[in-house]
mmCIF file of C-alpha atoms in Angstrom:
data_model
loop_
_atom_site.group_PDB
_atom_site.id
_atom_site.type_symbol
_atom_site.label_atom_id
_atom_site.label_comp_id
_atom_site.label_asym_id
_atom_site.label_seq_id
_atom_site.Cartn_x
_atom_site.Cartn_y
_atom_site.Cartn_z
ATOM 1 C CA MET A 1 -3.622 -19.580 0.241
ATOM 2 C CA ARG A 2 -2.238 -18.356 -3.071
ATOM 3 C CA ALA A 3 1.481 -17.558 -2.947
ATOM 4 C CA LEU A 4 3.808 -15.806 -5.368
ATOM 5 C CA ILE A 5 7.537 -16.528 -5.082
ATOM 6 C CA VAL A 6 9.771 -13.557 -5.920
ATOM 7 C CA ASP A 7 13.448 -14.443 -6.135
ATOM 8 C CA ASP A 8 16.054 -13.992 -8.852
ATOM 9 C CA GLU A 9 17.774 -17.321 -8.014
ATOM 10 C CA ARG A 10 16.293 -20.348 -9.769
ATOM 11 C CA LEU A 11 17.534 -22.785 -7.143
ATOM 12 C CA ALA A 12 16.058 -20.679 -4.346
ATOM 13 C CA ARG A 13 12.655 -20.674 -6.070
ATOM 14 C CA ALA A 14 12.833 -24.421 -6.586
ATOM 15 C CA GLU A 15 13.721 -24.975 -2.936
ATOM 16 C CA LEU A 16 10.785 -22.861 -1.793
ATOM 17 C CA ARG A 17 8.431 -24.802 -4.027
ATOM 18 C CA ARG A 18 9.742 -28.037 -2.545
ATOM 19 C CA LEU A 19 9.245 -26.800 1.012
ATOM 20 C CA LEU A 20 5.768 -25.422 0.269
ATOM 21 C CA ALA A 21 4.675 -28.797 -1.114
ATOM 22 C CA ALA A 22 4.409 -29.939 2.514
ATOM 23 C CA HIS A 23 1.595 -27.394 3.000
ATOM 24 C CA PRO A 24 -1.377 -28.495 0.898
ATOM 25 C CA ASP A 25 -3.349 -25.341 1.635
ATOM 26 C CA VAL A 26 -0.655 -23.269 -0.122
ATOM 27 C CA THR A 27 -0.772 -22.985 -3.903
ATOM 28 C CA VAL A 28 2.154 -21.403 -5.698
ATOM 29 C CA VAL A 29 0.458 -19.320 -8.395
ATOM 30 C CA GLY A 30 3.623 -17.943 -9.970
ATOM 31 C CA GLU A 31 7.280 -17.042 -9.797
ATOM 32 C CA ALA A 32 8.912 -13.683 -10.459
ATOM 33 C CA THR A 33 12.590 -12.940 -10.855
ATOM 34 C CA HIS A 34 12.863 -9.152 -10.550
ATOM 35 C CA VAL A 35 10.942 -6.076 -9.418
ATOM 36 C CA ASP A 36 8.978 -5.316 -12.596
ATOM 37 C CA ASP A 37 8.164 -8.995 -13.071
ATOM 38 C CA ALA A 38 6.870 -9.153 -9.500
ATOM 39 C CA LEU A 39 4.663 -6.098 -10.002
ATOM 40 C CA ARG A 40 3.148 -7.530 -13.174
ATOM 41 C CA GLN A 41 2.416 -10.859 -11.556
ATOM 42 C CA VAL A 42 0.923 -9.364 -8.406
ATOM 43 C CA GLU A 43 -1.456 -7.359 -10.566
ATOM 44 C CA ALA A 44 -2.326 -10.346 -12.766
ATOM 45 C CA LEU A 45 -2.533 -13.055 -10.100
ATOM 46 C CA ASP A 46 -3.661 -11.190 -6.973
ATOM 47 C CA PRO A 47 -1.837 -13.533 -4.537
ATOM 48 C CA ASP A 48 -2.558 -13.650 -0.804
ATOM 49 C CA LEU A 49 1.115 -13.943 0.031
ATOM 50 C CA LEU A 50 4.470 -12.804 -1.326
ATOM 51 C CA LEU A 51 7.530 -14.866 -0.498
ATOM 52 C CA LEU A 52 9.831 -12.010 -1.301
ATOM 53 C CA ASP A 53 13.591 -11.870 -1.691
ATOM 54 C CA ILE A 54 15.158 -8.518 -0.796
ATOM 55 C CA GLN A 55 18.105 -8.154 -3.138
ATOM 56 C CA MET A 56 17.174 -8.567 -6.790
ATOM 57 C CA PRO A 57 18.114 -7.084 -10.152
ATOM 58 C CA GLY A 58 16.422 -3.773 -10.841
ATOM 59 C CA GLY A 59 15.619 -2.990 -7.212
ATOM 60 C CA SER A 60 14.816 -4.576 -3.866
ATOM 61 C CA GLY A 61 11.854 -6.297 -2.282
ATOM 62 C CA PHE A 62 11.120 -2.979 -0.563
ATOM 63 C CA ASP A 63 10.826 -1.365 -3.998
ATOM 64 C CA VAL A 64 8.196 -3.945 -4.923
ATOM 65 C CA LEU A 65 6.118 -3.037 -1.869
ATOM 66 C CA ALA A 66 6.540 0.692 -2.451
ATOM 67 C CA ARG A 67 4.967 0.416 -5.886
ATOM 68 C CA LEU A 68 1.932 -1.626 -4.881
ATOM 69 C CA ASP A 69 -1.337 0.031 -3.936
ATOM 70 C CA GLU A 70 -2.360 -2.760 -1.627
ATOM 71 C CA PRO A 71 0.478 -5.176 -0.922
ATOM 72 C CA PRO A 72 -0.396 -8.794 -0.094
ATOM 73 C CA ASP A 73 0.948 -10.297 3.105
ATOM 74 C CA VAL A 74 4.726 -10.589 2.948
ATOM 75 C CA ILE A 75 7.278 -13.077 4.199
ATOM 76 C CA PHE A 76 10.776 -11.963 3.324
ATOM 77 C CA THR A 77 13.233 -14.668 2.279
ATOM 78 C CA THR A 78 16.835 -13.570 2.165
ATOM 79 C CA ALA A 79 20.397 -14.622 2.769
ATOM 80 C CA TYR A 80 21.093 -11.495 4.839
ATOM 81 C CA ASP A 81 19.917 -10.532 8.311
ATOM 82 C CA ALA A 82 20.799 -6.837 7.921
ATOM 83 C CA HIS A 83 17.325 -5.840 6.743
ATOM 84 C CA ALA A 84 15.269 -7.532 9.445
ATOM 85 C CA VAL A 85 14.359 -4.386 11.405
ATOM 86 C CA ARG A 86 13.346 -2.584 8.250
ATOM 87 C CA ALA A 87 11.319 -5.581 7.090
ATOM 88 C CA PHE A 88 9.206 -5.693 10.225
ATOM 89 C CA ALA A 89 8.778 -1.923 10.019
ATOM 90 C CA VAL A 90 6.817 -2.502 6.796
ATOM 91 C CA ASN A 91 4.572 -5.048 8.523
ATOM 92 C CA ALA A 92 6.228 -8.145 7.109
ATOM 93 C CA LEU A 93 4.769 -11.220 8.797
ATOM 94 C CA ASP A 94 8.126 -12.944 9.025
ATOM 95 C CA TYR A 95 11.731 -12.821 7.916
ATOM 96 C CA LEU A 96 13.265 -16.135 6.868
ATOM 97 C CA LEU A 97 16.976 -16.556 6.427
ATOM 98 C CA LYS A 98 18.262 -18.873 3.714
ATOM 99 C CA PRO A 99 18.691 -21.767 3.804
ATOM 100 C CA ILE A 100 15.101 -21.847 5.005
ATOM 101 C CA GLU A 101 14.318 -24.449 7.637
ATOM 102 C CA PRO A 102 10.953 -26.233 7.333
ATOM 103 C CA PRO A 103 9.871 -25.463 10.942
ATOM 104 C CA ARG A 104 10.497 -21.751 10.432
ATOM 105 C CA LEU A 105 8.535 -21.759 7.180
ATOM 106 C CA ALA A 106 5.655 -23.569 8.899
ATOM 107 C CA GLU A 107 5.680 -20.991 11.674
ATOM 108 C CA ALA A 108 5.586 -18.128 9.181
ATOM 109 C CA LEU A 109 2.755 -19.684 7.185
ATOM 110 C CA GLU A 110 0.731 -20.141 10.353
ATOM 111 C CA ARG A 111 0.887 -16.371 10.874
ATOM 112 C CA VAL A 112 -0.560 -15.890 7.415
ATOM 113 C CA ARG A 113 -3.315 -18.450 8.081
ATOM 114 C CA GLN A 114 -4.330 -16.580 11.206
ATOM 115 C CA ARG A 115 -4.845 -13.484 9.083
ATOM 116 C CA HIS A 116 -6.835 -15.395 6.470
ATOM 117 C CA PRO A 117 -9.186 -17.786 8.240
ATOM 118 C CA ALA A 118 -11.030 -20.212 6.009
ATOM 119 C CA PRO A 119 -14.274 -18.653 4.768
ATOM 120 C CA THR A 120 -17.520 -20.002 6.186
ATOM 121 C CA PRO A 121 -20.415 -19.885 3.736
ATOM 122 C CA PRO A 122 -22.399 -17.809 3.273
ATOM 123 C CA GLY A 123 -19.684 -15.184 3.446
ATOM 124 C CA PRO A 124 -20.081 -11.597 2.352
ATOM 125 C CA ALA A 125 -18.479 -11.008 -1.014
ATOM 126 C CA VAL A 126 -15.796 -8.361 -1.209
ATOM 127 C CA PRO A 127 -17.280 -5.663 -3.437
ATOM 128 C CA ALA A 128 -15.469 -5.110 -6.686
ATOM 129 C CA GLY A 129 -13.725 -1.779 -6.886
ATOM 130 C CA ALA A 130 -13.666 -1.275 -3.114
ATOM 131 C CA PRO A 131 -11.963 2.003 -2.182
ATOM 132 C CA LEU A 132 -8.277 1.990 -1.442
ATOM 133 C CA GLU A 133 -7.842 1.974 2.340
ATOM 134 C CA ARG A 134 -4.091 1.949 2.892
ATOM 135 C CA VAL A 135 -0.871 2.532 1.016
ATOM 136 C CA PHE A 136 2.738 1.554 1.507
ATOM 137 C CA VAL A 137 5.072 4.552 1.592
ATOM 138 C CA ARG A 138 8.792 5.154 1.778
ATOM 139 C CA ASP A 139 10.361 8.258 3.274
ATOM 140 C CA GLY A 140 14.123 7.971 3.074
ATOM 141 C CA GLU A 141 15.043 4.788 4.890
ATOM 142 C CA ARG A 142 11.681 4.550 6.645
ATOM 143 C CA CYS A 143 8.888 2.409 5.163
ATOM 144 C CA TRP A 144 5.418 1.862 6.566
ATOM 145 C CA LEU A 145 1.744 1.382 5.804
ATOM 146 C CA VAL A 146 -0.548 4.388 6.028
ATOM 147 C CA ASN A 147 -4.289 4.169 6.622
ATOM 148 C CA LEU A 148 -5.698 6.740 4.239
ATOM 149 C CA SER A 149 -8.571 7.543 6.576
ATOM 150 C CA GLN A 150 -5.926 9.195 8.769
ATOM 151 C CA VAL A 151 -4.588 11.452 6.002
ATOM 152 C CA PRO A 152 -6.139 14.954 6.148
ATOM 153 C CA LEU A 153 -4.766 16.245 2.860
ATOM 154 C CA ILE A 154 -3.063 14.943 -0.274
ATOM 155 C CA SER A 155 -1.345 17.355 -2.649
ATOM 156 C CA SER A 156 -0.002 16.968 -6.157
ATOM 157 C CA GLU A 157 3.704 17.122 -6.944
ATOM 158 C CA GLY A 158 3.999 16.481 -10.659
ATOM 159 C CA ASN A 159 3.313 12.805 -11.243
ATOM 160 C CA TYR A 160 3.466 12.049 -7.524
ATOM 161 C CA ALA A 161 1.327 12.782 -4.481
ATOM 162 C CA ARG A 162 2.342 14.141 -1.094
ATOM 163 C CA LEU A 163 0.561 12.754 1.985
ATOM 164 C CA HIS A 164 0.174 15.438 4.653
ATOM 165 C CA LEU A 165 0.404 13.665 7.982
ATOM 166 C CA GLU A 166 1.208 15.094 11.368
ATOM 167 C CA GLY A 167 4.984 15.257 11.673
ATOM 168 C CA HIS A 168 5.877 13.967 8.226
ATOM 169 C CA GLN A 169 4.841 14.305 4.610
ATOM 170 C CA PRO A 170 5.958 11.265 2.606
ATOM 171 C CA LEU A 171 5.829 11.261 -1.168
ATOM 172 C CA LEU A 172 3.736 8.560 -2.788
ATOM 173 C CA LEU A 173 4.667 7.309 -6.237
ATOM 174 C CA ARG A 174 1.129 7.793 -7.566
ATOM 175 C CA SER A 175 -0.463 10.744 -9.306
ATOM 176 C CA LEU A 176 -3.284 12.674 -7.652
ATOM 177 C CA ASN A 177 -5.619 11.623 -10.489
ATOM 178 C CA HIS A 178 -4.769 7.974 -9.908
ATOM 179 C CA LEU A 179 -5.465 8.293 -6.190
ATOM 180 C CA GLU A 180 -8.718 10.138 -6.751
ATOM 181 C CA GLU A 181 -9.989 7.180 -8.785
ATOM 182 C CA LYS A 182 -9.062 4.746 -6.003
ATOM 183 C CA LEU A 183 -10.189 6.651 -2.918
ATOM 184 C CA ASP A 184 -13.565 6.635 -1.220
ATOM 185 C CA PRO A 185 -15.508 9.553 -2.794
ATOM 186 C CA ALA A 186 -17.622 9.819 0.344
ATOM 187 C CA ARG A 187 -14.478 10.714 2.285
ATOM 188 C CA PHE A 188 -12.143 12.454 -0.158
ATOM 189 C CA PHE A 189 -13.079 15.512 -2.196
ATOM 190 C CA ARG A 190 -11.057 17.006 -5.043
ATOM 191 C CA ALA A 191 -10.688 20.605 -3.886
ATOM 192 C CA SER A 192 -8.578 21.720 -6.854
ATOM 193 C CA ARG A 193 -6.052 20.408 -9.339
ATOM 194 C CA GLN A 194 -3.538 20.452 -6.495
ATOM 195 C CA HIS A 195 -5.436 19.058 -3.515
ATOM 196 C CA LEU A 196 -7.579 16.166 -2.308
ATOM 197 C CA LEU A 197 -9.307 16.854 0.995
ATOM 198 C CA ASN A 198 -10.330 14.326 3.612
ATOM 199 C CA LEU A 199 -13.756 15.655 4.590
ATOM 200 C CA ASP A 200 -13.488 14.073 8.042
ATOM 201 C CA PHE A 201 -10.797 16.651 8.829
ATOM 202 C CA VAL A 202 -12.651 19.750 7.597
ATOM 203 C CA GLU A 203 -13.387 21.887 10.633
ATOM 204 C CA SER A 204 -14.942 24.941 8.989
ATOM 205 C CA LEU A 205 -15.506 26.686 5.665
ATOM 206 C CA GLU A 206 -15.068 30.348 4.807
ATOM 207 C CA PRO A 207 -15.803 32.369 1.661
ATOM 208 C CA GLY A 208 -12.737 32.887 -0.491
ATOM 209 C CA PRO A 209 -12.001 35.263 -3.371
ATOM 210 C CA GLY A 210 -14.158 35.097 -6.499
ATOM 211 C CA GLY A 211 -16.825 32.845 -5.047
ATOM 212 C CA THR A 212 -14.446 30.146 -3.887
ATOM 213 C CA LEU A 213 -14.473 28.330 -0.565
ATOM 214 C CA VAL A 214 -11.593 27.962 1.854
ATOM 215 C CA ALA A 215 -11.594 24.824 3.995
ATOM 216 C CA ARG A 216 -9.934 24.979 7.384
ATOM 217 C CA LEU A 217 -8.642 21.592 8.549
ATOM 218 C CA ARG A 218 -8.080 20.360 12.056
ATOM 219 C CA GLY A 219 -4.700 21.755 13.031
ATOM 220 C CA GLY A 220 -5.313 25.051 11.268
ATOM 221 C CA GLN A 221 -4.220 24.313 7.701
ATOM 222 C CA GLU A 222 -6.275 26.115 5.061
ATOM 223 C CA VAL A 223 -6.992 24.856 1.547
ATOM 224 C CA GLU A 224 -8.639 27.003 -1.104
ATOM 225 C CA MET A 225 -10.985 25.170 -3.457
ATOM 226 C CA SER A 226 -11.133 26.094 -7.097
ATOM 227 C CA ARG A 227 -14.171 28.052 -8.215
ATOM 228 C CA ARG A 228 -15.682 25.063 -10.005
ATOM 229 C CA GLN A 229 -15.035 22.653 -7.142
ATOM 230 C CA SER A 230 -16.403 25.187 -4.688
ATOM 231 C CA GLN A 231 -19.644 25.109 -6.656
ATOM 232 C CA HIS A 232 -19.629 21.297 -6.680
ATOM 233 C CA PHE A 233 -19.019 21.296 -2.957
ATOM 234 C CA ARG A 234 -21.946 23.661 -2.337
ATOM 235 C CA GLU A 235 -24.226 21.449 -4.416
ATOM 236 C CA ARG A 236 -23.030 18.311 -2.680
ATOM 237 C CA MET A 237 -23.497 19.761 0.773
ATOM 238 C CA SER A 238 -26.651 21.689 -0.155
ATOM 239 C CA LEU A 239 -25.018 24.922 0.953
#
């Protein structure tokens, strides 16, 4: 298990390293001291686990998760208990209060192990460039993971993207172009400069003005495709 420690306090990082030394299956691959540093190291090191402090310079541990496409498993490590409910709302595996007690750390690591059983050869390789399946979003004080297969429509808002879910429409800090590159092209179709459609939610199609197509989604929402994308859609679907 490859772990990245994210904490702005040098002594706290050293203490975690000392405690983790009792777990030979855990390798500390790096240390980060603030939000941007953590993001860089997650991208470079691809850890299985973040041991993540909440209050840091330049933002919080929640800010780190909000800016990651696919967050690793997370164990929060903090001196405050005020964020526990919010931490578990973002699917944190555990929430350890400092000073961290060895039995509690062992318990938290066991949860991670259960999610990452040792591979048994021959194991199927994870394909490079696999489509993005879920994203971490924040909507005010609420944070959670969204399975993108459950998102009917994504719209552009400047450099950000709006996820259209039933009952709420959180803003994702990614551009529509960025998402299009990451999503499964068999499921998501670029309807126009403004919209990405989840084809699983398309209920019917109708002719629109000027040779365009209008997709009607489950729930009644309509999305007009651009003329060029309408043509691409016809070719793709052999219409």
